[in-house]
Tab-separated table of C-alpha atoms in Angstrom:
chain	number	residue	atom	x	y	z
A	1	UNK	CA	97.987	123.256	91.808
A	2	UNK	CA	101.752	121.417	91.980
A	3	UNK	CA	101.840	118.107	91.391
A	4	UNK	CA	106.302	116.513	91.653
A	5	UNK	CA	107.736	113.402	92.157
A	6	UNK	CA	110.534	112.592	93.859
A	7	UNK	CA	113.205	109.390	95.250
A	8	UNK	CA	112.877	109.112	98.859
A	9	UNK	CA	110.348	107.990	101.878
A	10	UNK	CA	107.671	109.326	103.718
A	11	UNK	CA	109.611	108.744	107.211
A	12	UNK	CA	112.217	111.151	106.364
A	13	UNK	CA	110.748	113.674	104.066
A	14	UNK	CA	108.840	116.400	106.848
A	15	UNK	CA	106.131	117.108	105.799
A	16	UNK	CA	102.668	119.258	107.444
A	17	UNK	CA	101.052	116.006	105.587
A	18	UNK	CA	101.905	112.293	104.716
A	19	UNK	CA	99.114	110.747	103.042
A	20	UNK	CA	99.545	106.504	102.997
A	21	UNK	CA	97.712	103.777	101.565
A	22	UNK	CA	96.777	101.006	103.581
A	23	UNK	CA	94.738	97.592	102.091
A	24	UNK	CA	91.805	95.830	103.666
A	25	UNK	CA	92.937	93.474	105.686
A	26	UNK	CA	96.916	93.428	105.488
A	27	UNK	CA	98.181	93.089	108.762
A	28	UNK	CA	101.770	93.279	107.596
A	29	UNK	CA	102.970	96.745	106.823
A	30	UNK	CA	104.664	97.890	102.560
A	31	UNK	CA	105.568	100.934	102.352
A	32	UNK	CA	104.139	102.328	105.416
A	33	UNK	CA	105.937	99.980	107.444
A	34	UNK	CA	109.293	102.965	108.253
A	35	UNK	CA	106.845	105.499	108.827
A	36	UNK	CA	105.536	102.623	110.729
A	37	UNK	CA	108.789	102.569	112.450
A	38	UNK	CA	109.809	106.059	113.061
A	39	UNK	CA	105.563	106.023	114.867
A	40	UNK	CA	106.769	103.815	117.421
A	41	UNK	CA	104.513	101.668	115.680
A	42	UNK	CA	101.480	103.651	115.679
A	43	UNK	CA	100.284	102.073	112.677
A	44	UNK	CA	100.505	99.079	112.993
A	45	UNK	CA	98.530	99.119	116.441
A	46	UNK	CA	95.588	101.026	114.240
A	47	UNK	CA	95.005	98.041	111.932
A	48	UNK	CA	95.810	95.550	115.015
A	49	UNK	CA	92.993	97.007	117.270
A	50	UNK	CA	90.667	97.451	114.213
A	51	UNK	CA	89.820	101.088	114.898
A	52	UNK	CA	91.413	101.582	110.959
A	53	UNK	CA	90.777	98.465	108.704
A	54	UNK	CA	91.789	99.092	104.960
A	55	UNK	CA	88.598	99.458	103.469
A	56	UNK	CA	87.268	100.874	100.660
A	57	UNK	CA	87.593	105.421	101.171
A	58	UNK	CA	88.442	105.052	104.819
A	59	UNK	CA	90.149	107.866	106.454
A	60	UNK	CA	91.867	108.115	110.047
A	61	UNK	CA	94.686	111.630	111.053
A	62	UNK	CA	97.359	110.157	113.113
A	63	UNK	CA	99.103	112.387	115.347
A	64	UNK	CA	102.500	111.901	115.613
A	65	UNK	CA	103.957	113.988	118.123
A	66	UNK	CA	107.571	114.689	118.375
A	67	UNK	CA	108.613	113.861	113.873
A	68	UNK	CA	109.539	115.589	110.838
A	69	UNK	CA	105.830	114.074	109.757
A	70	UNK	CA	102.964	116.200	111.698
A	71	UNK	CA	99.747	113.955	110.161
A	72	UNK	CA	99.364	111.270	109.346
A	73	UNK	CA	96.206	110.258	106.682
A	74	UNK	CA	95.638	106.819	106.603
A	75	UNK	CA	93.381	105.794	103.183
A	76	UNK	CA	91.909	102.631	103.487
A	77	UNK	CA	92.320	101.015	100.196
A	78	UNK	CA	90.528	98.177	99.908
A	79	UNK	CA	90.768	94.843	98.539
A	80	UNK	CA	94.217	94.291	96.745
A	81	UNK	CA	92.475	92.097	94.584
A	82	UNK	CA	90.347	94.490	93.572
A	83	UNK	CA	92.822	97.865	93.130
A	84	UNK	CA	92.796	99.604	89.769
A	85	UNK	CA	92.914	103.037	88.720
A	86	UNK	CA	89.612	104.538	90.010
A	87	UNK	CA	90.349	103.188	93.571
A	88	UNK	CA	93.652	105.146	93.507
A	89	UNK	CA	91.586	107.339	91.566
A	90	UNK	CA	89.423	107.455	94.710
A	91	UNK	CA	91.248	107.744	97.469
A	92	UNK	CA	93.806	110.002	95.589
A	93	UNK	CA	89.988	112.307	96.152
A	94	UNK	CA	89.996	111.045	99.829
A	95	UNK	CA	92.875	112.245	100.380
A	96	UNK	CA	93.073	115.590	98.888
A	97	UNK	CA	89.896	116.344	100.368
A	98	UNK	CA	90.609	115.483	103.314
A	99	UNK	CA	93.932	117.475	104.278
A	100	UNK	CA	91.892	120.493	102.445
A	101	UNK	CA	89.338	119.585	105.630
A	102	UNK	CA	91.851	119.884	108.333
A	103	UNK	CA	93.890	123.472	106.866
A	104	UNK	CA	97.413	121.289	105.344
A	105	UNK	CA	97.314	122.651	101.468
A	106	UNK	CA	100.085	120.180	100.619
A	107	UNK	CA	101.963	116.759	101.958
A	108	UNK	CA	103.504	113.608	100.443
A	109	UNK	CA	102.916	109.993	99.787
A	110	UNK	CA	103.809	107.136	98.004
A	111	UNK	CA	101.749	105.780	94.663
A	112	UNK	CA	100.472	102.508	95.299
A	113	UNK	CA	101.681	100.470	92.920
A	114	UNK	CA	100.769	96.321	93.096
A	115	UNK	CA	103.422	95.485	90.295
A	116	UNK	CA	101.595	93.220	87.673
A	117	UNK	CA	97.832	94.552	88.557
A	118	UNK	CA	98.610	98.183	88.896
A	119	UNK	CA	101.990	99.596	87.024
A	120	UNK	CA	103.002	103.392	88.778
A	121	UNK	CA	102.936	105.174	85.147
A	122	UNK	CA	98.693	104.843	85.647
A	123	UNK	CA	98.676	104.098	89.195
A	124	UNK	CA	100.679	108.170	88.542
A	125	UNK	CA	98.496	109.099	86.668
A	126	UNK	CA	95.148	108.136	88.270
A	127	UNK	CA	96.628	109.793	91.800
A	128	UNK	CA	96.994	113.204	90.175
A	129	UNK	CA	93.782	113.271	88.320
A	130	UNK	CA	91.896	112.622	92.092
A	131	UNK	CA	93.626	115.156	94.021
A	132	UNK	CA	92.878	118.011	90.668
A	133	UNK	CA	88.839	116.645	90.607
A	134	UNK	CA	88.296	116.642	94.272
A	135	UNK	CA	90.066	119.813	94.181
A	136	UNK	CA	87.303	121.822	91.602
A	137	UNK	CA	85.093	124.051	93.211
A	138	UNK	CA	81.977	126.041	91.362
A	139	UNK	CA	82.336	129.347	93.253
A	140	UNK	CA	82.979	130.411	89.511
A	141	UNK	CA	80.766	133.572	90.126
A	142	UNK	CA	81.174	134.656	94.304
A	143	UNK	CA	82.834	137.194	95.200
A	144	UNK	CA	82.531	136.524	99.361
A	145	UNK	CA	83.755	133.756	100.827
A	146	UNK	CA	82.562	132.177	103.623
A	147	UNK	CA	85.269	132.723	107.251
A	148	UNK	CA	85.056	128.922	107.294
A	149	UNK	CA	86.156	128.243	104.009
A	150	UNK	CA	89.239	126.825	103.616
A	151	UNK	CA	92.345	126.966	101.599
A	152	UNK	CA	92.728	124.902	98.206
A	153	UNK	CA	95.293	122.871	97.708
A	154	UNK	CA	98.468	123.521	96.337
A	155	UNK	CA	101.228	120.991	96.426
A	156	UNK	CA	102.066	117.239	96.824
A	157	UNK	CA	105.236	114.983	96.360
A	158	UNK	CA	105.142	111.943	95.307
A	159	UNK	CA	107.639	109.148	96.999
A	160	UNK	CA	108.975	107.077	94.670
A	161	UNK	CA	111.520	103.786	95.917
A	162	UNK	CA	113.979	104.498	92.235
A	163	UNK	CA	114.841	106.601	88.944
A	164	UNK	CA	113.151	103.804	87.142
A	165	UNK	CA	110.347	104.117	89.152
A	166	UNK	CA	110.447	107.489	89.303
A	167	UNK	CA	110.741	108.790	85.226
A	168	UNK	CA	107.340	106.720	85.523
A	169	UNK	CA	105.576	108.024	87.761
A	170	UNK	CA	106.433	111.040	86.415
A	171	UNK	CA	105.507	110.413	82.733
A	172	UNK	CA	101.492	109.318	84.715
A	173	UNK	CA	101.235	112.815	86.702
A	174	UNK	CA	101.876	115.042	83.563
A	175	UNK	CA	98.847	112.572	81.606
A	176	UNK	CA	96.884	112.886	85.375
A	177	UNK	CA	97.745	116.738	84.540
A	178	UNK	CA	96.590	117.001	81.505
A	179	UNK	CA	93.379	114.946	81.499
A	180	UNK	CA	92.586	116.397	85.597
A	181	UNK	CA	92.941	120.252	84.685
A	182	UNK	CA	90.967	119.189	80.417
A	183	UNK	CA	87.714	117.861	82.742
A	184	UNK	CA	87.916	121.251	84.849
A	185	UNK	CA	87.999	122.705	82.304
A	186	UNK	CA	84.618	121.695	80.634
A	187	UNK	CA	82.888	121.584	83.794
A	188	UNK	CA	84.329	125.529	84.260
A	189	UNK	CA	81.958	125.507	80.333
A	190	UNK	CA	78.809	123.562	82.040
A	191	UNK	CA	78.278	125.400	84.779
A	192	UNK	CA	78.763	128.694	83.569
A	193	UNK	CA	75.010	130.789	83.603
A	194	UNK	CA	73.896	130.587	79.941
A	195	UNK	CA	74.311	134.411	79.836
A	196	UNK	CA	78.216	133.808	80.040
A	197	UNK	CA	78.477	130.640	77.639
A	198	UNK	CA	76.587	132.137	75.016
A	199	UNK	CA	76.858	129.660	71.362
A	200	UNK	CA	79.458	132.885	69.659
A	201	UNK	CA	81.472	132.868	73.730
A	202	UNK	CA	81.745	129.170	73.748
A	203	UNK	CA	82.988	129.525	69.824
A	204	UNK	CA	85.323	132.044	71.214
A	205	UNK	CA	86.370	129.498	74.295
A	206	UNK	CA	87.240	127.440	71.401
A	207	UNK	CA	89.547	130.322	69.218
A	208	UNK	CA	91.340	130.378	72.743
A	209	UNK	CA	91.934	127.123	73.329
A	210	UNK	CA	92.915	126.521	69.421
A	211	UNK	CA	95.095	129.200	69.944
A	212	UNK	CA	97.153	128.040	73.198
A	213	UNK	CA	97.439	124.403	71.762
A	214	UNK	CA	98.317	125.092	68.218
A	215	UNK	CA	95.545	123.622	66.610
A	216	UNK	CA	92.778	124.306	63.977
A	217	UNK	CA	90.135	125.940	64.727
A	218	UNK	CA	87.445	126.744	62.273
A	219	UNK	CA	83.850	128.691	63.112
A	220	UNK	CA	81.561	128.705	61.131
A	221	UNK	CA	78.325	131.478	61.138
A	222	UNK	CA	74.723	131.137	59.872
A	223	UNK	CA	74.621	132.305	56.473
A	224	UNK	CA	77.361	129.374	55.807
A	225	UNK	CA	75.818	126.744	57.459
A	226	UNK	CA	72.682	127.712	54.921
A	227	UNK	CA	75.121	127.194	52.192
A	228	UNK	CA	76.062	123.962	53.295
A	229	UNK	CA	72.178	122.658	54.046
A	230	UNK	CA	71.762	122.654	57.886
A	231	UNK	CA	68.556	122.829	58.209
A	232	UNK	CA	68.342	120.821	61.505
A	233	UNK	CA	70.753	123.352	63.683
A	234	UNK	CA	69.277	126.611	62.175
A	235	UNK	CA	65.470	125.368	62.734
A	236	UNK	CA	66.660	124.981	66.278
A	237	UNK	CA	68.273	128.197	66.046
A	238	UNK	CA	65.470	130.045	64.831
A	239	UNK	CA	64.415	131.517	68.368
A	240	UNK	CA	66.641	132.069	69.934
A	241	UNK	CA	67.861	135.745	69.156
A	242	UNK	CA	72.071	134.706	70.183
A	243	UNK	CA	73.477	133.041	66.580
A	244	UNK	CA	74.035	129.770	66.082
A	245	UNK	CA	77.522	128.810	65.813
A	246	UNK	CA	79.104	125.782	64.210
A	247	UNK	CA	82.353	124.588	65.725
A	248	UNK	CA	85.306	122.886	63.965
A	249	UNK	CA	88.854	122.330	66.234
A	250	UNK	CA	90.778	119.786	64.710
A	251	UNK	CA	94.629	117.894	66.497
A	252	UNK	CA	96.630	116.957	63.518
A	253	UNK	CA	99.957	115.036	64.641
A	254	UNK	CA	102.742	115.821	63.479
A	255	UNK	CA	103.888	111.886	60.535
A	256	UNK	CA	101.317	109.698	59.858
A	257	UNK	CA	98.285	110.253	61.453
A	258	UNK	CA	95.629	108.176	59.550
A	259	UNK	CA	92.194	108.500	59.427
A	260	UNK	CA	90.597	111.009	62.040
A	261	UNK	CA	88.521	109.897	64.987
A	262	UNK	CA	85.249	112.645	64.917
A	263	UNK	CA	84.145	113.927	68.431
A	264	UNK	CA	80.784	115.198	68.089
A	265	UNK	CA	79.510	117.252	71.557
A	266	UNK	CA	76.246	118.544	71.668
A	267	UNK	CA	76.172	122.459	72.392
A	268	UNK	CA	72.635	123.792	73.473
A	269	UNK	CA	73.667	126.459	75.553
A	270	UNK	CA	70.112	126.586	77.206
A	271	UNK	CA	67.684	124.644	76.508
A	272	UNK	CA	64.435	126.328	77.876
A	273	UNK	CA	62.207	122.648	75.053
A	274	UNK	CA	61.617	126.333	72.754
A	275	UNK	CA	57.647	125.728	71.892
A	276	UNK	CA	57.295	122.659	73.850
A	277	UNK	CA	58.484	124.301	76.703
A	278	UNK	CA	59.575	123.023	80.392
A	279	UNK	CA	58.135	123.309	82.883
A	280	UNK	CA	59.397	125.850	85.186
A	281	UNK	CA	61.050	124.270	88.200
A	282	UNK	CA	64.899	123.121	87.193
A	283	UNK	CA	65.358	124.425	84.272
A	284	UNK	CA	68.066	126.653	85.861
A	285	UNK	CA	69.694	123.878	84.890
A	286	UNK	CA	69.247	123.678	81.424
A	287	UNK	CA	72.803	125.536	81.448
A	288	UNK	CA	74.300	122.037	80.596
A	289	UNK	CA	72.788	120.891	77.667
A	290	UNK	CA	76.538	121.587	76.443
A	291	UNK	CA	78.165	119.104	78.600
A	292	UNK	CA	78.530	117.444	75.731
A	293	UNK	CA	80.327	119.653	74.062
A	294	UNK	CA	82.276	120.980	76.933
A	295	UNK	CA	83.747	117.620	77.062
A	296	UNK	CA	84.535	117.480	72.816
A	297	UNK	CA	86.332	120.182	73.600
A	298	UNK	CA	87.591	119.543	76.485
A	299	UNK	CA	89.497	116.264	75.226
A	300	UNK	CA	90.766	117.484	72.455
A	301	UNK	CA	92.705	119.943	74.481
A	302	UNK	CA	93.966	116.992	76.560
A	303	UNK	CA	95.055	114.790	73.609
A	304	UNK	CA	96.696	117.917	72.227
A	305	UNK	CA	98.670	118.132	75.187
A	306	UNK	CA	99.599	114.980	75.318
A	307	UNK	CA	100.788	114.981	71.837
A	308	UNK	CA	99.152	111.285	70.595
A	309	UNK	CA	99.616	110.178	67.759
A	310	UNK	CA	96.112	110.088	65.924
A	311	UNK	CA	95.125	112.855	64.330
A	312	UNK	CA	91.002	114.574	66.224
A	313	UNK	CA	88.328	116.792	64.660
A	314	UNK	CA	85.698	117.762	66.995
A	315	UNK	CA	82.199	119.089	65.627
A	316	UNK	CA	80.007	121.777	68.569
A	317	UNK	CA	76.473	122.519	66.811
A	318	UNK	CA	75.695	124.827	69.300
A	319	UNK	CA	72.484	126.636	69.593
A	320	UNK	CA	70.279	127.912	72.346
A	321	UNK	CA	66.496	126.574	72.445
A	322	UNK	CA	64.035	128.786	72.965
A	323	UNK	CA	60.280	130.256	72.514
A	324	UNK	CA	60.075	133.264	70.160
A	325	UNK	CA	58.032	134.630	67.189
A	326	UNK	CA	60.468	132.812	65.201
A	327	UNK	CA	61.149	130.480	66.889
A	328	UNK	CA	60.864	126.221	64.564
A	329	UNK	CA	56.512	124.848	65.598
A	330	UNK	CA	55.866	120.938	66.314
A	331	UNK	CA	54.401	119.964	62.362
A	332	UNK	CA	57.782	122.324	60.901
A	333	UNK	CA	59.725	119.744	58.584
A	334	UNK	CA	63.216	120.485	58.064
A	335	UNK	CA	66.506	119.298	56.033
A	336	UNK	CA	69.127	118.644	57.268
A	337	UNK	CA	72.776	118.591	55.382
A	338	UNK	CA	72.209	115.561	54.083
A	339	UNK	CA	69.398	116.213	52.089
A	340	UNK	CA	66.950	113.461	54.815
A	341	UNK	CA	63.706	115.648	56.015
A	342	UNK	CA	62.157	115.647	59.897
A	343	UNK	CA	59.195	116.294	60.983
A	344	UNK	CA	59.231	117.928	64.014
A	345	UNK	CA	56.624	117.049	67.010
A	346	UNK	CA	58.511	118.230	70.191
A	347	UNK	CA	60.519	120.389	69.799
A	348	UNK	CA	62.146	119.564	73.146
A	349	UNK	CA	63.617	116.960	70.461
A	350	UNK	CA	66.271	119.583	69.574
A	351	UNK	CA	69.483	117.545	71.131
A	352	UNK	CA	68.885	115.270	68.243
A	353	UNK	CA	68.682	117.627	65.248
A	354	UNK	CA	71.411	120.386	66.134
A	355	UNK	CA	73.855	116.360	65.887
A	356	UNK	CA	72.016	115.187	62.963
A	357	UNK	CA	73.212	117.673	61.293
A	358	UNK	CA	76.734	117.550	62.843
A	359	UNK	CA	77.336	113.668	61.951
A	360	UNK	CA	76.824	114.464	58.486
A	361	UNK	CA	79.151	116.781	58.009
A	362	UNK	CA	81.682	114.906	59.814
A	363	UNK	CA	81.330	112.109	57.359
A	364	UNK	CA	83.079	114.777	55.452
A	365	UNK	CA	85.725	113.616	56.275
A	366	UNK	CA	85.770	109.965	56.530
A	367	UNK	CA	86.869	109.155	59.333
A	368	UNK	CA	88.179	106.051	61.131
A	369	UNK	CA	84.972	106.242	63.695
A	370	UNK	CA	82.908	109.072	64.949
A	371	UNK	CA	81.414	109.378	68.315
A	372	UNK	CA	78.677	111.886	69.698
A	373	UNK	CA	78.065	112.629	73.601
A	374	UNK	CA	75.134	114.142	74.072
A	375	UNK	CA	72.581	114.918	77.278
A	376	UNK	CA	70.294	113.630	75.201
A	377	UNK	CA	67.549	111.546	76.504
A	378	UNK	CA	65.332	111.505	80.093
A	379	UNK	CA	64.781	107.722	78.902
A	380	UNK	CA	68.548	107.188	79.824
A	381	UNK	CA	68.351	108.315	82.940
A	382	UNK	CA	65.128	105.528	84.043
A	383	UNK	CA	67.423	103.253	82.578
A	384	UNK	CA	70.570	103.599	83.823
A	385	UNK	CA	70.318	106.037	86.040
A	386	UNK	CA	73.448	108.952	87.160
A	387	UNK	CA	75.625	106.610	87.586
A	388	UNK	CA	76.855	104.897	83.552
A	389	UNK	CA	76.079	106.646	80.418
A	390	UNK	CA	74.250	105.006	78.332
A	391	UNK	CA	76.642	103.695	74.836
A	392	UNK	CA	74.955	102.999	71.220
A	393	UNK	CA	76.704	101.606	68.348
A	394	UNK	CA	76.953	100.333	65.204
A	395	UNK	CA	79.558	98.774	64.802
A	396	UNK	CA	80.252	96.333	68.121
A	397	UNK	CA	84.178	96.464	67.272
A	398	UNK	CA	84.214	100.266	68.312
A	399	UNK	CA	81.903	99.511	71.002
A	400	UNK	CA	84.661	97.494	72.812
A	401	UNK	CA	86.656	99.995	72.379
A	402	UNK	CA	85.296	102.255	73.944
A	403	UNK	CA	83.821	99.220	76.854
A	404	UNK	CA	87.625	99.694	77.239
A	405	UNK	CA	88.252	102.624	77.512
A	406	UNK	CA	85.542	103.016	80.317
A	407	UNK	CA	87.609	100.190	82.507
A	408	UNK	CA	90.209	102.398	82.207
A	409	UNK	CA	89.402	105.592	82.587
A	410	UNK	CA	86.418	104.882	85.171
A	411	UNK	CA	84.043	106.330	83.653
A	412	UNK	CA	81.169	104.094	83.484
A	413	UNK	CA	79.149	102.563	80.245
A	414	UNK	CA	76.818	100.232	79.340
A	415	UNK	CA	75.962	99.267	76.071
A	416	UNK	CA	72.483	99.255	74.999
A	417	UNK	CA	69.897	98.344	71.479
A	418	UNK	CA	69.593	99.285	68.752
A	419	UNK	CA	66.629	97.125	67.497
A	420	UNK	CA	65.446	98.170	63.459
A	421	UNK	CA	61.941	97.208	65.762
A	422	UNK	CA	61.728	100.536	66.828
A	423	UNK	CA	62.468	102.072	64.084
A	424	UNK	CA	58.519	101.856	63.235
A	425	UNK	CA	57.589	105.150	65.750
A	426	UNK	CA	60.282	107.803	64.450
A	427	UNK	CA	58.767	106.474	61.094
A	428	UNK	CA	56.438	110.419	59.392
A	429	UNK	CA	54.188	110.569	57.380
A	430	UNK	CA	54.660	113.710	55.711
A	431	UNK	CA	58.649	113.743	55.853
A	432	UNK	CA	61.707	110.894	56.051
A	433	UNK	CA	61.072	110.662	60.104
A	434	UNK	CA	60.124	112.351	62.789
A	435	UNK	CA	62.097	113.484	66.101
A	436	UNK	CA	60.579	111.065	68.477
A	437	UNK	CA	58.936	108.434	68.468
A	438	UNK	CA	56.918	108.580	71.974
A	439	UNK	CA	57.496	107.575	76.085
A	440	UNK	CA	58.593	103.914	75.056
A	441	UNK	CA	62.394	103.510	74.345
A	442	UNK	CA	62.611	106.695	74.226
A	443	UNK	CA	66.404	106.161	73.807
A	444	UNK	CA	66.703	103.918	71.889
A	445	UNK	CA	64.932	105.862	69.209
A	446	UNK	CA	66.229	108.894	69.118
A	447	UNK	CA	69.843	106.614	68.817
A	448	UNK	CA	68.925	105.165	65.811
A	449	UNK	CA	67.709	108.455	64.369
A	450	UNK	CA	71.190	109.470	64.328
A	451	UNK	CA	71.636	105.926	63.167
A	452	UNK	CA	70.944	107.324	59.796
A	453	UNK	CA	73.149	109.855	59.545
A	454	UNK	CA	76.443	108.035	60.198
A	455	UNK	CA	76.116	106.489	57.698
A	456	UNK	CA	78.854	103.133	57.268
A	457	UNK	CA	81.053	105.277	59.450
A	458	UNK	CA	81.137	103.198	62.474
A	459	UNK	CA	79.580	105.111	65.697
A	460	UNK	CA	78.610	105.213	68.953
A	461	UNK	CA	76.507	107.833	70.790
A	462	UNK	CA	76.753	108.087	74.098
A	463	UNK	CA	74.128	109.271	75.592
A	464	UNK	CA	75.431	111.199	78.450
A	465	UNK	CA	72.180	113.104	80.259
A	466	UNK	CA	72.632	111.688	83.714
A	467	UNK	CA	75.682	111.375	83.883
A	468	UNK	CA	76.558	114.806	82.686
A	469	UNK	CA	75.795	116.458	86.214
A	470	UNK	CA	75.544	115.440	89.954
A	471	UNK	CA	73.090	116.534	92.386
A	472	UNK	CA	75.372	115.400	96.012
A	473	UNK	CA	78.769	115.906	96.541
A	474	UNK	CA	80.718	112.413	95.180
A	475	UNK	CA	84.401	111.956	95.600
A	476	UNK	CA	85.871	113.676	92.901
A	477	UNK	CA	84.095	116.203	92.627
A	478	UNK	CA	81.367	118.689	93.578
A	479	UNK	CA	77.611	119.516	93.025
A	480	UNK	CA	77.739	120.756	89.691
A	481	UNK	CA	78.406	119.541	86.156
A	482	UNK	CA	80.905	116.297	86.392
A	483	UNK	CA	83.173	117.006	82.905
A	484	UNK	CA	81.696	113.058	81.955
A	485	UNK	CA	83.525	111.355	78.589
A	486	UNK	CA	86.215	113.840	78.865
A	487	UNK	CA	89.099	110.472	80.574
A	488	UNK	CA	87.222	108.043	78.801
A	489	UNK	CA	87.637	110.342	74.603
A	490	UNK	CA	91.298	110.401	76.515
A	491	UNK	CA	91.954	107.332	76.811
A	492	UNK	CA	90.250	106.148	73.569
A	493	UNK	CA	92.242	108.275	70.997
A	494	UNK	CA	95.230	106.702	73.280
A	495	UNK	CA	94.107	103.383	72.878
A	496	UNK	CA	93.496	103.724	69.736
A	497	UNK	CA	95.827	101.018	67.317
């Protein structure tokens, strides 16, 4: 999709569709004033009659007749006092979806910025993200299209009132395109069937991205992992005919970049539960158990595209978790890269095992912080549902940084406790710890296990089990993988000082 900024007026720029954002309970027009005049007051009439109120997400198409603009799409922005980047993102998504639904492949619009509250660059970035994210499709393997299916959106022209505003908008659009394109790539990776995205296929995706982005990529196989002592990851992998991979992707900017940020993503490319087999209903969705790895890989891609001044290292432990005659079993004891031993109570609590080795490996970089993303526990879904991720941290400053990035990116997180009392539940009689502490506080006990491998490094764990996939269509996407975490991680790195 092409998104361009241009100095001009919606009223004077000919187009198939002009998109105008309007605030709730405001009858006085600003950006749309000239267009309203050209339409003989049609927009003002709709507002005064109450046919359009400007509520969040509301849309209405106006057909002006003989005019350079063939159609006008009014999009509600809600109350002016509540305008933020997420509101702009959602309004842009609503516009893109409506445009496609009426058969329009391009439209003109203006940035709904509000001086002190929201600057042009931030608003333009959100606008670009909304249009690109809403245009994502999941028909990766469909060979036939339905007759009623519409053409995709091809172009958005953003009109500004001066060169200074245009320069700011262009910067925002570039960032929005980089971030949203990365999110959609993460969605593609997580939506792919497990026979397409195996551990080795994921490694090849990482290699290809690294070549295109000028990054360093190292892929470790089983023998190299064995020499490093990654017994937890290899234990999970031993039930599958597909060999495990440990993927390291590094972005290193020019100049002094300081201690790196290490991002870790759970990469279970298919999770059957292993010997502790999951129920068959819904198991097909376990192809997305590598959503954390997809988000980390895509975030590093976007960070490189933006040229951010912070060294970032992505670590992706990748394997399948399957039952077989060689699979690891309940009661087994695995030795991690740090030498700590873990008693296996359930083979379906495998994510924390592969993350343990990844976090332990991450220590060698002496990072400023480590952040892991994982579709880790159903308990977190019970606690927080499908709106936000659970945030666990051993460092308040890092937690605050992630919360700030969450607010700016629109990807919600909620901080959860790491109360030490719950560590009793993962004590083992035969090893240093056991891999699950039972149902009570399940998300917390999983995070407590991970904390043992983060050491003294500032660390955040994001449990994205509830937000990695959407069961129903939303403004920003169809059903399927969400790419959650890409926007948040990129914003965190952009803000890092």
